[in-house]
mmCIF file of C-alpha atoms and ligand atoms in Angstrom:
data_model
loop_
_atom_site.group_PDB
_atom_site.id
_atom_site.type_symbol
_atom_site.label_atom_id
_atom_site.label_comp_id
_atom_site.label_asym_id
_atom_site.label_seq_id
_atom_site.Cartn_x
_atom_site.Cartn_y
_atom_site.Cartn_z
ATOM 1 C CA UNK A 18 -16.726 -25.074 9.679
ATOM 2 C CA UNK A 19 -14.600 -23.225 7.185
ATOM 3 C CA UNK A 20 -15.115 -19.169 7.603
ATOM 4 C CA UNK A 21 -17.110 -17.235 5.102
ATOM 5 C CA UNK A 22 -15.413 -15.163 2.977
ATOM 6 C CA UNK A 23 -17.595 -12.136 1.691
ATOM 7 C CA UNK A 24 -18.473 -8.335 1.927
ATOM 8 C CA UNK A 25 -21.568 -7.792 3.956
ATOM 9 C CA UNK A 26 -20.520 -5.721 6.256
ATOM 10 C CA UNK A 27 -24.066 -6.661 8.520
ATOM 11 C CA UNK A 28 -22.985 -9.737 8.487
ATOM 12 C CA UNK A 29 -19.588 -8.889 9.622
ATOM 13 C CA UNK A 30 -20.970 -6.228 12.507
ATOM 14 C CA UNK A 31 -23.186 -8.672 13.907
ATOM 15 C CA UNK A 32 -20.554 -11.361 14.255
ATOM 16 C CA UNK A 33 -18.391 -8.455 15.796
ATOM 17 C CA UNK A 34 -21.539 -7.629 18.116
ATOM 18 C CA UNK A 35 -21.822 -11.165 19.406
ATOM 19 C CA UNK A 36 -18.314 -11.129 20.512
ATOM 20 C CA UNK A 37 -17.099 -13.644 18.009
ATOM 21 C CA UNK A 38 -13.487 -12.702 15.937
ATOM 22 C CA UNK A 39 -13.584 -12.192 11.963
ATOM 23 C CA UNK A 40 -10.392 -11.334 9.429
ATOM 24 C CA UNK A 41 -11.058 -7.873 8.400
ATOM 25 C CA UNK A 42 -9.088 -5.956 5.644
ATOM 26 C CA UNK A 43 -6.447 -2.937 5.945
ATOM 27 C CA UNK A 44 -4.585 -0.907 3.556
ATOM 28 C CA UNK A 45 -1.424 -2.666 5.617
ATOM 29 C CA UNK A 46 -2.929 -6.904 6.290
ATOM 30 C CA UNK A 47 -5.143 -8.338 7.101
ATOM 31 C CA UNK A 48 -6.248 -8.337 10.855
ATOM 32 C CA UNK A 49 -7.811 -10.578 12.710
ATOM 33 C CA UNK A 50 -10.617 -8.391 14.500
ATOM 34 C CA UNK A 51 -12.251 -8.524 17.684
ATOM 35 C CA UNK A 52 -14.319 -5.875 20.257
ATOM 36 C CA UNK A 53 -11.692 -4.334 22.302
ATOM 37 C CA UNK A 54 -13.777 -4.361 25.510
ATOM 38 C CA UNK A 55 -15.266 -7.585 25.505
ATOM 39 C CA UNK A 56 -12.275 -9.901 27.318
ATOM 40 C CA UNK A 57 -14.039 -12.653 25.524
ATOM 41 C CA UNK A 58 -13.371 -11.886 22.536
ATOM 42 C CA UNK A 59 -9.602 -10.360 23.060
ATOM 43 C CA UNK A 60 -8.695 -13.815 24.561
ATOM 44 C CA UNK A 61 -10.030 -15.886 21.496
ATOM 45 C CA UNK A 62 -8.358 -13.155 18.687
ATOM 46 C CA UNK A 63 -4.931 -14.855 21.393
ATOM 47 C CA UNK A 64 -6.289 -18.249 21.568
ATOM 48 C CA UNK A 65 -6.497 -18.411 17.434
ATOM 49 C CA UNK A 66 -3.399 -16.326 16.366
ATOM 50 C CA UNK A 67 -1.811 -19.097 19.284
ATOM 51 C CA UNK A 68 0.060 -15.847 20.131
ATOM 52 C CA UNK A 69 1.516 -15.561 23.639
ATOM 53 C CA UNK A 70 -0.335 -13.447 25.797
ATOM 54 C CA UNK A 71 2.720 -11.149 26.753
ATOM 55 C CA UNK A 72 2.454 -9.691 22.406
ATOM 56 C CA UNK A 73 0.101 -6.963 23.046
ATOM 57 C CA UNK A 74 -2.258 -5.988 20.185
ATOM 58 C CA UNK A 75 -3.340 -2.675 18.372
ATOM 59 C CA UNK A 76 -6.932 -1.425 18.869
ATOM 60 C CA UNK A 77 -8.250 -0.074 15.671
ATOM 61 C CA UNK A 78 -10.667 2.973 15.971
ATOM 62 C CA UNK A 79 -13.229 5.085 13.303
ATOM 63 C CA UNK A 80 -11.714 8.154 14.154
ATOM 64 C CA UNK A 81 -9.786 10.634 16.568
ATOM 65 C CA UNK A 82 -12.674 11.042 19.161
ATOM 66 C CA UNK A 83 -13.029 7.813 19.955
ATOM 67 C CA UNK A 84 -8.889 7.561 20.126
ATOM 68 C CA UNK A 85 -9.300 10.238 22.491
ATOM 69 C CA UNK A 86 -11.441 8.269 25.129
ATOM 70 C CA UNK A 87 -8.968 5.195 25.164
ATOM 71 C CA UNK A 88 -6.003 7.173 25.995
ATOM 72 C CA UNK A 89 -5.344 9.581 28.777
ATOM 73 C CA UNK A 90 -2.692 11.956 26.486
ATOM 74 C CA UNK A 91 -2.103 12.910 23.139
ATOM 75 C CA UNK A 92 1.062 14.716 23.096
ATOM 76 C CA UNK A 93 1.809 17.900 20.148
ATOM 77 C CA UNK A 94 3.926 14.944 18.131
ATOM 78 C CA UNK A 95 1.036 12.457 18.136
ATOM 79 C CA UNK A 96 -1.803 15.670 17.045
ATOM 80 C CA UNK A 97 0.933 16.502 14.010
ATOM 81 C CA UNK A 98 1.454 12.737 12.881
ATOM 82 C CA UNK A 99 -2.423 12.076 13.691
ATOM 83 C CA UNK A 100 -3.421 15.265 11.086
ATOM 84 C CA UNK A 101 -0.722 14.054 8.655
ATOM 85 C CA UNK A 102 -0.628 10.300 8.156
ATOM 86 C CA UNK A 103 -4.600 9.080 9.800
ATOM 87 C CA UNK A 104 -6.102 7.311 8.175
ATOM 88 C CA UNK A 105 -3.342 5.375 7.607
ATOM 89 C CA UNK A 106 -0.585 2.887 7.749
ATOM 90 C CA UNK A 107 0.464 4.309 11.479
ATOM 91 C CA UNK A 108 0.703 2.848 15.192
ATOM 92 C CA UNK A 109 1.047 5.432 17.912
ATOM 93 C CA UNK A 110 1.523 4.088 21.388
ATOM 94 C CA UNK A 111 -0.202 6.136 24.239
ATOM 95 C CA UNK A 112 -1.128 6.283 27.675
ATOM 96 C CA UNK A 113 -4.323 4.458 28.149
ATOM 97 C CA UNK A 114 -7.490 5.009 30.256
ATOM 98 C CA UNK A 115 -8.079 2.161 32.740
ATOM 99 C CA UNK A 116 -10.973 1.500 30.013
ATOM 100 C CA UNK A 117 -8.731 -0.652 27.654
ATOM 101 C CA UNK A 118 -7.644 -4.076 29.888
ATOM 102 C CA UNK A 119 -4.309 -4.892 30.421
ATOM 103 C CA UNK A 120 -5.162 -8.386 27.998
ATOM 104 C CA UNK A 121 -5.298 -6.111 25.433
ATOM 105 C CA UNK A 122 -1.925 -3.876 26.226
ATOM 106 C CA UNK A 123 -0.436 -7.415 28.248
ATOM 107 C CA UNK A 124 0.185 -5.004 30.787
ATOM 108 C CA UNK A 125 1.942 -1.848 29.593
ATOM 109 C CA UNK A 126 0.706 1.119 30.227
ATOM 110 C CA UNK A 127 0.528 2.174 26.926
ATOM 111 C CA UNK A 128 -2.134 1.331 24.198
ATOM 112 C CA UNK A 129 -1.482 0.754 20.389
ATOM 113 C CA UNK A 130 -3.376 2.756 18.696
ATOM 114 C CA UNK A 131 -4.478 3.763 14.727
ATOM 115 C CA UNK A 132 -7.421 4.102 12.508
ATOM 116 C CA UNK A 133 -6.612 2.330 9.327
ATOM 117 C CA UNK A 134 -7.867 3.363 5.891
ATOM 118 C CA UNK A 135 -10.222 1.204 4.179
ATOM 119 C CA UNK A 136 -13.277 1.666 2.698
ATOM 120 C CA UNK A 137 -14.965 -1.546 4.129
ATOM 121 C CA UNK A 138 -13.045 -1.702 7.466
ATOM 122 C CA UNK A 139 -14.006 2.118 8.265
ATOM 123 C CA UNK A 140 -17.744 1.659 6.875
ATOM 124 C CA UNK A 141 -17.610 -1.071 9.673
ATOM 125 C CA UNK A 142 -16.130 0.755 12.418
ATOM 126 C CA UNK A 143 -18.007 3.460 12.095
ATOM 127 C CA UNK A 144 -21.266 1.204 12.327
ATOM 128 C CA UNK A 145 -20.082 -0.731 15.940
ATOM 129 C CA UNK A 146 -19.706 0.995 19.117
ATOM 130 C CA UNK A 147 -16.699 -0.397 20.165
ATOM 131 C CA UNK A 148 -12.798 -0.162 18.972
ATOM 132 C CA UNK A 149 -11.676 -3.257 17.130
ATOM 133 C CA UNK A 150 -8.732 -5.390 18.872
ATOM 134 C CA UNK A 151 -6.786 -6.716 15.823
ATOM 135 C CA UNK A 152 -3.226 -8.242 15.118
ATOM 136 C CA UNK A 153 -2.439 -9.462 11.400
ATOM 137 C CA UNK A 154 -4.532 -12.407 10.926
ATOM 138 C CA UNK A 155 -1.666 -14.757 10.978
ATOM 139 C CA UNK A 156 -0.113 -17.472 13.281
ATOM 140 C CA UNK A 157 1.772 -16.422 15.324
ATOM 141 C CA UNK A 158 5.420 -15.914 13.647
ATOM 142 C CA UNK A 159 4.534 -16.428 10.241
ATOM 143 C CA UNK A 160 4.116 -13.877 7.380
ATOM 144 C CA UNK A 161 1.541 -11.348 7.563
ATOM 145 C CA UNK A 162 -1.748 -12.133 5.056
ATOM 146 C CA UNK A 163 -2.330 -9.339 2.547
ATOM 147 C CA UNK A 164 -5.315 -11.156 0.574
ATOM 148 C CA UNK A 165 -8.456 -12.855 2.308
ATOM 149 C CA UNK A 166 -7.375 -15.824 0.654
ATOM 150 C CA UNK A 167 -4.272 -16.308 2.906
ATOM 151 C CA UNK A 168 -6.198 -15.603 5.992
ATOM 152 C CA UNK A 169 -8.491 -18.333 5.141
ATOM 153 C CA UNK A 170 -5.956 -21.011 3.940
ATOM 154 C CA UNK A 171 -4.213 -20.388 7.750
ATOM 155 C CA UNK A 172 -7.297 -19.188 9.967
ATOM 156 C CA UNK A 173 -10.378 -20.610 7.977
ATOM 157 C CA UNK A 174 -11.665 -23.188 9.632
ATOM 158 C CA UNK A 175 -11.130 -21.119 13.436
ATOM 159 C CA UNK A 176 -13.495 -17.802 12.223
ATOM 160 C CA UNK A 177 -17.097 -18.045 10.829
ATOM 161 C CA UNK A 178 -15.841 -14.786 8.800
ATOM 162 C CA UNK A 179 -13.733 -12.920 6.675
ATOM 163 C CA UNK A 180 -14.391 -9.276 5.003
ATOM 164 C CA UNK A 181 -12.782 -9.733 2.054
ATOM 165 C CA UNK A 182 -11.139 -6.330 0.869
ATOM 166 C CA UNK A 183 -8.853 -7.209 -1.786
ATOM 167 C CA UNK A 184 -5.054 -7.044 -2.223
ATOM 168 C CA UNK A 185 -4.050 -5.132 0.668
ATOM 169 C CA UNK A 186 -3.117 -1.529 -1.027
ATOM 170 C CA UNK A 187 0.373 -0.810 1.052
ATOM 171 C CA UNK A 188 1.135 -4.535 1.833
ATOM 172 C CA UNK A 189 3.735 -3.957 4.881
ATOM 173 C CA UNK A 190 2.296 -3.803 8.462
ATOM 174 C CA UNK A 191 2.082 0.165 9.960
ATOM 175 C CA UNK A 192 4.821 2.149 11.533
ATOM 176 C CA UNK A 193 5.148 1.727 15.452
ATOM 177 C CA UNK A 194 5.947 5.077 16.810
ATOM 178 C CA UNK A 195 6.071 6.085 20.490
ATOM 179 C CA UNK A 196 6.902 9.657 22.040
ATOM 180 C CA UNK A 197 9.379 9.043 25.079
ATOM 181 C CA UNK A 198 11.627 11.825 24.678
ATOM 182 C CA UNK A 199 10.650 15.385 24.488
ATOM 183 C CA UNK A 200 11.572 16.360 20.459
ATOM 184 C CA UNK A 201 11.965 12.921 19.212
ATOM 185 C CA UNK A 202 10.102 10.209 17.741
ATOM 186 C CA UNK A 203 11.321 6.914 18.617
ATOM 187 C CA UNK A 204 9.880 4.219 16.292
ATOM 188 C CA UNK A 205 9.373 0.419 16.925
ATOM 189 C CA UNK A 206 8.699 -1.126 14.045
ATOM 190 C CA UNK A 207 9.690 0.089 10.554
ATOM 191 C CA UNK A 208 6.115 -0.218 8.611
ATOM 192 C CA UNK A 209 3.887 1.293 5.922
ATOM 193 C CA UNK A 210 5.077 5.261 6.745
ATOM 194 C CA UNK A 211 8.891 6.185 5.952
ATOM 195 C CA UNK A 212 11.081 6.724 8.366
ATOM 196 C CA UNK A 213 12.390 9.645 5.977
ATOM 197 C CA UNK A 214 7.756 10.584 5.885
ATOM 198 C CA UNK A 215 7.605 11.170 9.767
ATOM 199 C CA UNK A 216 11.367 13.245 9.764
ATOM 200 C CA UNK A 217 9.203 15.625 6.893
ATOM 201 C CA UNK A 218 5.866 15.796 8.600
ATOM 202 C CA UNK A 219 7.123 16.411 11.975
ATOM 203 C CA UNK A 220 10.449 17.897 11.880
ATOM 204 C CA UNK A 221 11.969 16.270 14.620
ATOM 205 C CA UNK A 222 14.746 13.401 15.625
ATOM 206 C CA UNK A 223 13.354 9.928 14.355
ATOM 207 C CA UNK A 224 15.003 7.234 16.455
ATOM 208 C CA UNK A 225 14.668 3.580 15.660
ATOM 209 C CA UNK A 226 14.046 0.905 18.165
ATOM 210 C CA UNK A 227 13.476 -1.703 16.521
ATOM 211 C CA UNK A 228 15.957 -4.675 17.814
ATOM 212 C CA UNK A 229 16.038 -5.010 21.479
ATOM 213 C CA UNK A 230 14.944 -8.581 21.864
ATOM 214 C CA UNK A 231 15.782 -8.943 25.646
ATOM 215 C CA UNK A 232 12.994 -6.960 26.271
ATOM 216 C CA UNK A 233 10.964 -6.519 22.953
ATOM 217 C CA UNK A 234 8.155 -3.771 22.826
ATOM 218 C CA UNK A 235 6.511 -4.723 20.136
ATOM 219 C CA UNK A 236 6.600 -8.541 18.697
ATOM 220 C CA UNK A 237 7.502 -7.307 15.334
ATOM 221 C CA UNK A 238 10.711 -6.550 17.397
ATOM 222 C CA UNK A 239 11.296 -10.160 18.068
ATOM 223 C CA UNK A 240 13.446 -11.914 15.508
ATOM 224 C CA UNK A 241 12.609 -14.589 13.969
ATOM 225 C CA UNK A 242 9.590 -13.022 13.147
ATOM 226 C CA UNK A 243 7.063 -12.907 9.863
ATOM 227 C CA UNK A 244 9.385 -15.906 8.974
ATOM 228 C CA UNK A 245 8.056 -18.190 5.849
ATOM 229 C CA UNK A 246 8.515 -21.928 6.825
ATOM 230 C CA UNK A 247 11.575 -22.133 4.338
ATOM 231 C CA UNK A 248 14.984 -20.923 5.014
ATOM 232 C CA UNK A 249 15.553 -17.452 3.957
ATOM 233 C CA UNK A 250 18.993 -16.420 2.740
ATOM 234 C CA UNK A 251 19.679 -12.407 1.856
ATOM 235 C CA UNK A 252 22.149 -11.744 -0.926
ATOM 236 C CA UNK A 253 22.350 -11.244 -4.504
ATOM 237 C CA UNK A 254 24.427 -14.208 -5.894
ATOM 238 C CA UNK A 255 24.397 -18.026 -5.046
ATOM 239 C CA UNK A 256 27.927 -17.755 -3.899
ATOM 240 C CA UNK A 257 26.287 -16.261 -0.824
ATOM 241 C CA UNK A 258 24.708 -19.109 0.101
ATOM 242 C CA UNK A 259 25.934 -22.072 2.371
ATOM 243 C CA UNK A 260 28.192 -24.038 -0.099
ATOM 244 C CA UNK A 261 26.173 -27.305 0.490
ATOM 245 C CA UNK A 262 23.167 -24.923 -0.578
ATOM 246 C CA UNK A 263 24.498 -23.516 -4.313
ATOM 247 C CA UNK A 264 22.877 -26.305 -5.851
ATOM 248 C CA UNK A 265 20.217 -26.832 -4.417
ATOM 249 C CA UNK A 266 16.534 -25.989 -5.784
ATOM 250 C CA UNK A 267 16.842 -22.216 -4.748
ATOM 251 C CA UNK A 268 13.744 -20.192 -5.778
ATOM 252 C CA UNK A 269 14.934 -16.159 -5.908
ATOM 253 C CA UNK A 270 13.055 -12.481 -4.627
ATOM 254 C CA UNK A 271 13.900 -10.019 -7.094
ATOM 255 C CA UNK A 272 13.834 -6.120 -6.621
ATOM 256 C CA UNK A 273 13.082 -5.740 -10.175
ATOM 257 C CA UNK A 274 15.708 -7.604 -12.094
ATOM 258 C CA UNK A 275 16.104 -11.186 -13.129
ATOM 259 C CA UNK A 276 19.513 -13.093 -11.291
ATOM 260 C CA UNK A 277 21.431 -14.553 -14.314
ATOM 261 C CA UNK A 278 22.329 -17.377 -12.178
ATOM 262 C CA UNK A 279 18.930 -18.852 -11.807
ATOM 263 C CA UNK A 280 15.867 -19.837 -14.212
ATOM 264 C CA UNK A 281 13.605 -17.009 -14.849
ATOM 265 C CA UNK A 282 9.933 -19.073 -13.721
ATOM 266 C CA UNK A 283 12.294 -19.442 -10.030
ATOM 267 C CA UNK A 284 12.345 -15.886 -9.117
ATOM 268 C CA UNK A 285 9.915 -13.626 -8.347
ATOM 269 C CA UNK A 286 10.027 -9.765 -9.340
ATOM 270 C CA UNK A 287 9.057 -7.846 -6.284
ATOM 271 C CA UNK A 288 8.553 -4.666 -9.189
ATOM 272 C CA UNK A 289 8.379 -4.229 -12.772
ATOM 273 C CA UNK A 290 10.112 -0.665 -12.602
ATOM 274 C CA UNK A 291 11.668 -0.325 -9.440
ATOM 275 C CA UNK A 292 9.183 1.417 -7.598
ATOM 276 C CA UNK A 293 9.747 0.783 -3.821
ATOM 277 C CA UNK A 294 5.628 1.281 -2.751
ATOM 278 C CA UNK A 295 5.253 -2.332 -5.129
ATOM 279 C CA UNK A 296 7.740 -4.042 -4.140
ATOM 280 C CA UNK A 297 6.324 -3.260 -0.800
ATOM 281 C CA UNK A 298 3.072 -4.343 -1.958
ATOM 282 C CA UNK A 299 4.055 -7.745 -3.339
ATOM 283 C CA UNK A 300 6.931 -8.778 -0.326
ATOM 284 C CA UNK A 301 4.701 -11.233 1.469
ATOM 285 C CA UNK A 302 2.666 -12.503 -1.706
ATOM 286 C CA UNK A 303 6.780 -13.389 -2.648
ATOM 287 C CA UNK A 304 7.609 -15.486 0.419
ATOM 288 C CA UNK A 305 4.421 -17.245 0.358
ATOM 289 C CA UNK A 306 4.587 -18.037 -3.181
ATOM 290 C CA UNK A 307 8.042 -19.043 -2.920
ATOM 291 C CA UNK A 308 6.907 -21.263 0.385
ATOM 292 C CA UNK A 309 4.325 -23.170 -1.636
ATOM 293 C CA UNK A 310 6.992 -24.411 -4.025
ATOM 294 C CA UNK A 311 9.555 -27.370 -3.469
ATOM 295 C CA UNK A 312 12.250 -25.203 -3.402
ATOM 296 C CA UNK A 313 15.022 -26.102 -0.773
ATOM 297 C CA UNK A 314 15.296 -22.594 0.242
ATOM 298 C CA UNK A 315 14.746 -18.623 -0.436
ATOM 299 C CA UNK A 316 17.512 -16.126 -2.105
ATOM 300 C CA UNK A 317 16.193 -12.552 -1.603
ATOM 301 C CA UNK A 318 17.882 -9.413 -2.546
ATOM 302 C CA UNK A 319 18.503 -6.252 -0.547
ATOM 303 C CA UNK A 320 16.460 -3.608 -1.729
ATOM 304 C CA UNK A 321 17.961 0.224 -1.046
ATOM 305 C CA UNK A 322 17.900 0.967 2.479
ATOM 306 C CA UNK A 323 15.567 4.307 1.983
ATOM 307 C CA UNK A 324 12.068 5.080 2.114
ATOM 308 C CA UNK A 325 9.528 1.825 2.367
ATOM 309 C CA UNK A 326 13.021 -0.588 1.282
ATOM 310 C CA UNK A 327 14.305 0.109 5.232
ATOM 311 C CA UNK A 328 10.724 -1.452 6.330
ATOM 312 C CA UNK A 329 10.941 -4.494 3.566
ATOM 313 C CA UNK A 330 14.524 -5.203 4.388
ATOM 314 C CA UNK A 331 13.931 -5.004 7.836
ATOM 315 C CA UNK A 332 11.152 -7.980 7.253
ATOM 316 C CA UNK A 333 13.814 -9.954 4.916
ATOM 317 C CA UNK A 334 16.525 -9.796 7.802
ATOM 318 C CA UNK A 335 13.580 -11.340 10.438
ATOM 319 C CA UNK A 336 12.308 -13.853 7.392
ATOM 320 C CA UNK A 337 16.480 -14.714 7.651
ATOM 321 C CA UNK A 338 16.963 -15.360 11.511
ATOM 322 C CA UNK A 339 16.542 -18.714 12.401
HETATM 323 O O1 TXA B 6 -0.663 -2.955 9.866
HETATM 324 C C1 TXA B 6 -0.694 -3.321 10.550
HETATM 325 O O2 TXA B 6 -0.267 -2.946 12.192
HETATM 326 C C2 TXA B 6 -1.368 -4.357 11.234
HETATM 327 C C3 TXA B 6 -2.956 -3.824 10.844
HETATM 328 C C4 TXA B 6 -4.138 -5.423 11.064
HETATM 329 O O3 TXA B 6 -3.488 -2.906 11.773
HETATM 330 N N1 TXA B 6 -1.468 -4.941 12.781
HETATM 331 C C5 TXA B 6 -0.658 -6.092 13.328
HETATM 332 O O4 TXA B 6 -0.706 -6.288 14.733
HETATM 333 O O5 TXA B 6 0.146 -5.415 12.176
HETATM 334 P P1 TXA B 6 0.429 -7.397 14.909
HETATM 335 O O6 TXA B 6 -0.580 -7.555 16.314
HETATM 336 O O7 TXA B 6 1.014 -8.225 14.152
HETATM 337 O O8 TXA B 6 1.556 -5.789 15.483
HETATM 338 C C6 TXA B 6 1.261 -5.274 16.088
HETATM 339 C C7 TXA B 6 2.077 -4.618 17.091
HETATM 340 C C8 TXA B 6 2.624 -5.849 17.636
HETATM 341 O O9 TXA B 6 4.562 -6.159 17.483
HETATM 342 C C9 TXA B 6 2.852 -5.463 19.153
HETATM 343 O O10 TXA B 6 3.679 -5.947 20.372
HETATM 344 C C10 TXA B 6 3.138 -4.187 18.973
HETATM 345 O O11 TXA B 6 2.181 -4.218 17.805
HETATM 346 N N2 TXA B 6 2.234 -3.888 20.285
HETATM 347 C C11 TXA B 6 0.659 -3.813 20.562
HETATM 348 N N3 TXA B 6 0.545 -3.086 21.566
HETATM 349 C C12 TXA B 6 1.529 -2.844 22.218
HETATM 350 C C13 TXA B 6 1.661 -1.690 23.070
HETATM 351 N N4 TXA B 6 0.516 -1.485 23.920
HETATM 352 N N5 TXA B 6 3.328 -1.258 23.634
HETATM 353 C C14 TXA B 6 3.854 -1.806 22.427
HETATM 354 N N6 TXA B 6 3.872 -2.219 21.409
HETATM 355 C C15 TXA B 6 2.487 -2.969 21.278
HETATM 356 MG MG1 MG B 7 1.979 -9.788 13.111
#
């Protein structure tokens, strides 16, 4: 049975109240959501995504009051970040109360929480009397979905409903933040809130810890995550491709200018005017689009390493690791 795609909040809420798993829109990417307090629903999320149980889920909440019922501490830095960036593309790691199951946090004493900013999902969360556990609504390891159709293409036969909120405004997953050191915010996954904005908002030092492969705290930390099916290389010129691929069919992801080395219709421009926000919004669509064409490989231009460019480069790097 194929998932129904629609905008009916009563229907979405009814499925969730029955312990089902549905897709919901957020400003970052679409999520695969279920009642965070219902272990069967949470188990279904892992199954549908084919996600290993050691990889914990973000809990999406309607407001700060709901979050405070899930955590035992809310440090000052978290308060400041919450007041500036929520609702929005930021996830905080905070000590969990026992009501949050180890299945949700994969055994960690910390729970990942966020208040998403999307009209439909915000309303939906307000109709429910539980928060929603939700990873990105893609099969484990693949590129995250930024439209309802992306979800339908890959998970449509496994879930009953996809709440259609249009294409995601930000297009990159949330920035994941922890508070392990006083005076410091630690970024575990680069995302929709830039490092510069975090520093401005807190005045704190920002440490980036996104590459700890041996002991990943966030699956976004695993290399070879967010990967399309085709081999992806990072570079400005086809000379940076392995020699045997330079004469092959090459699809390119470019920031805002075409490469003179390739036909224009083999190139996906992320932005028309060099906006990193627009590039972020289009990145996953570009990866999916080129993945769906009969190219032999994808050549992606690195973006300026500032603002959202840092998170975009991070996703490209992970997509390129094999
Ligand atoms: O923007 C987003 O964050 C999207 C939307 C749907 O909210 N969600 C998302 O979820 O990207 P997911 O599951 O694809 O990525 C969440 C990341 C994973 O890398 C996971 O390991 C990490 O958050 N995470 C979740 N709970 C955690 C915890 N308790 N401790 C450490 N990392 C955690
Ligand atoms: Mg994901």
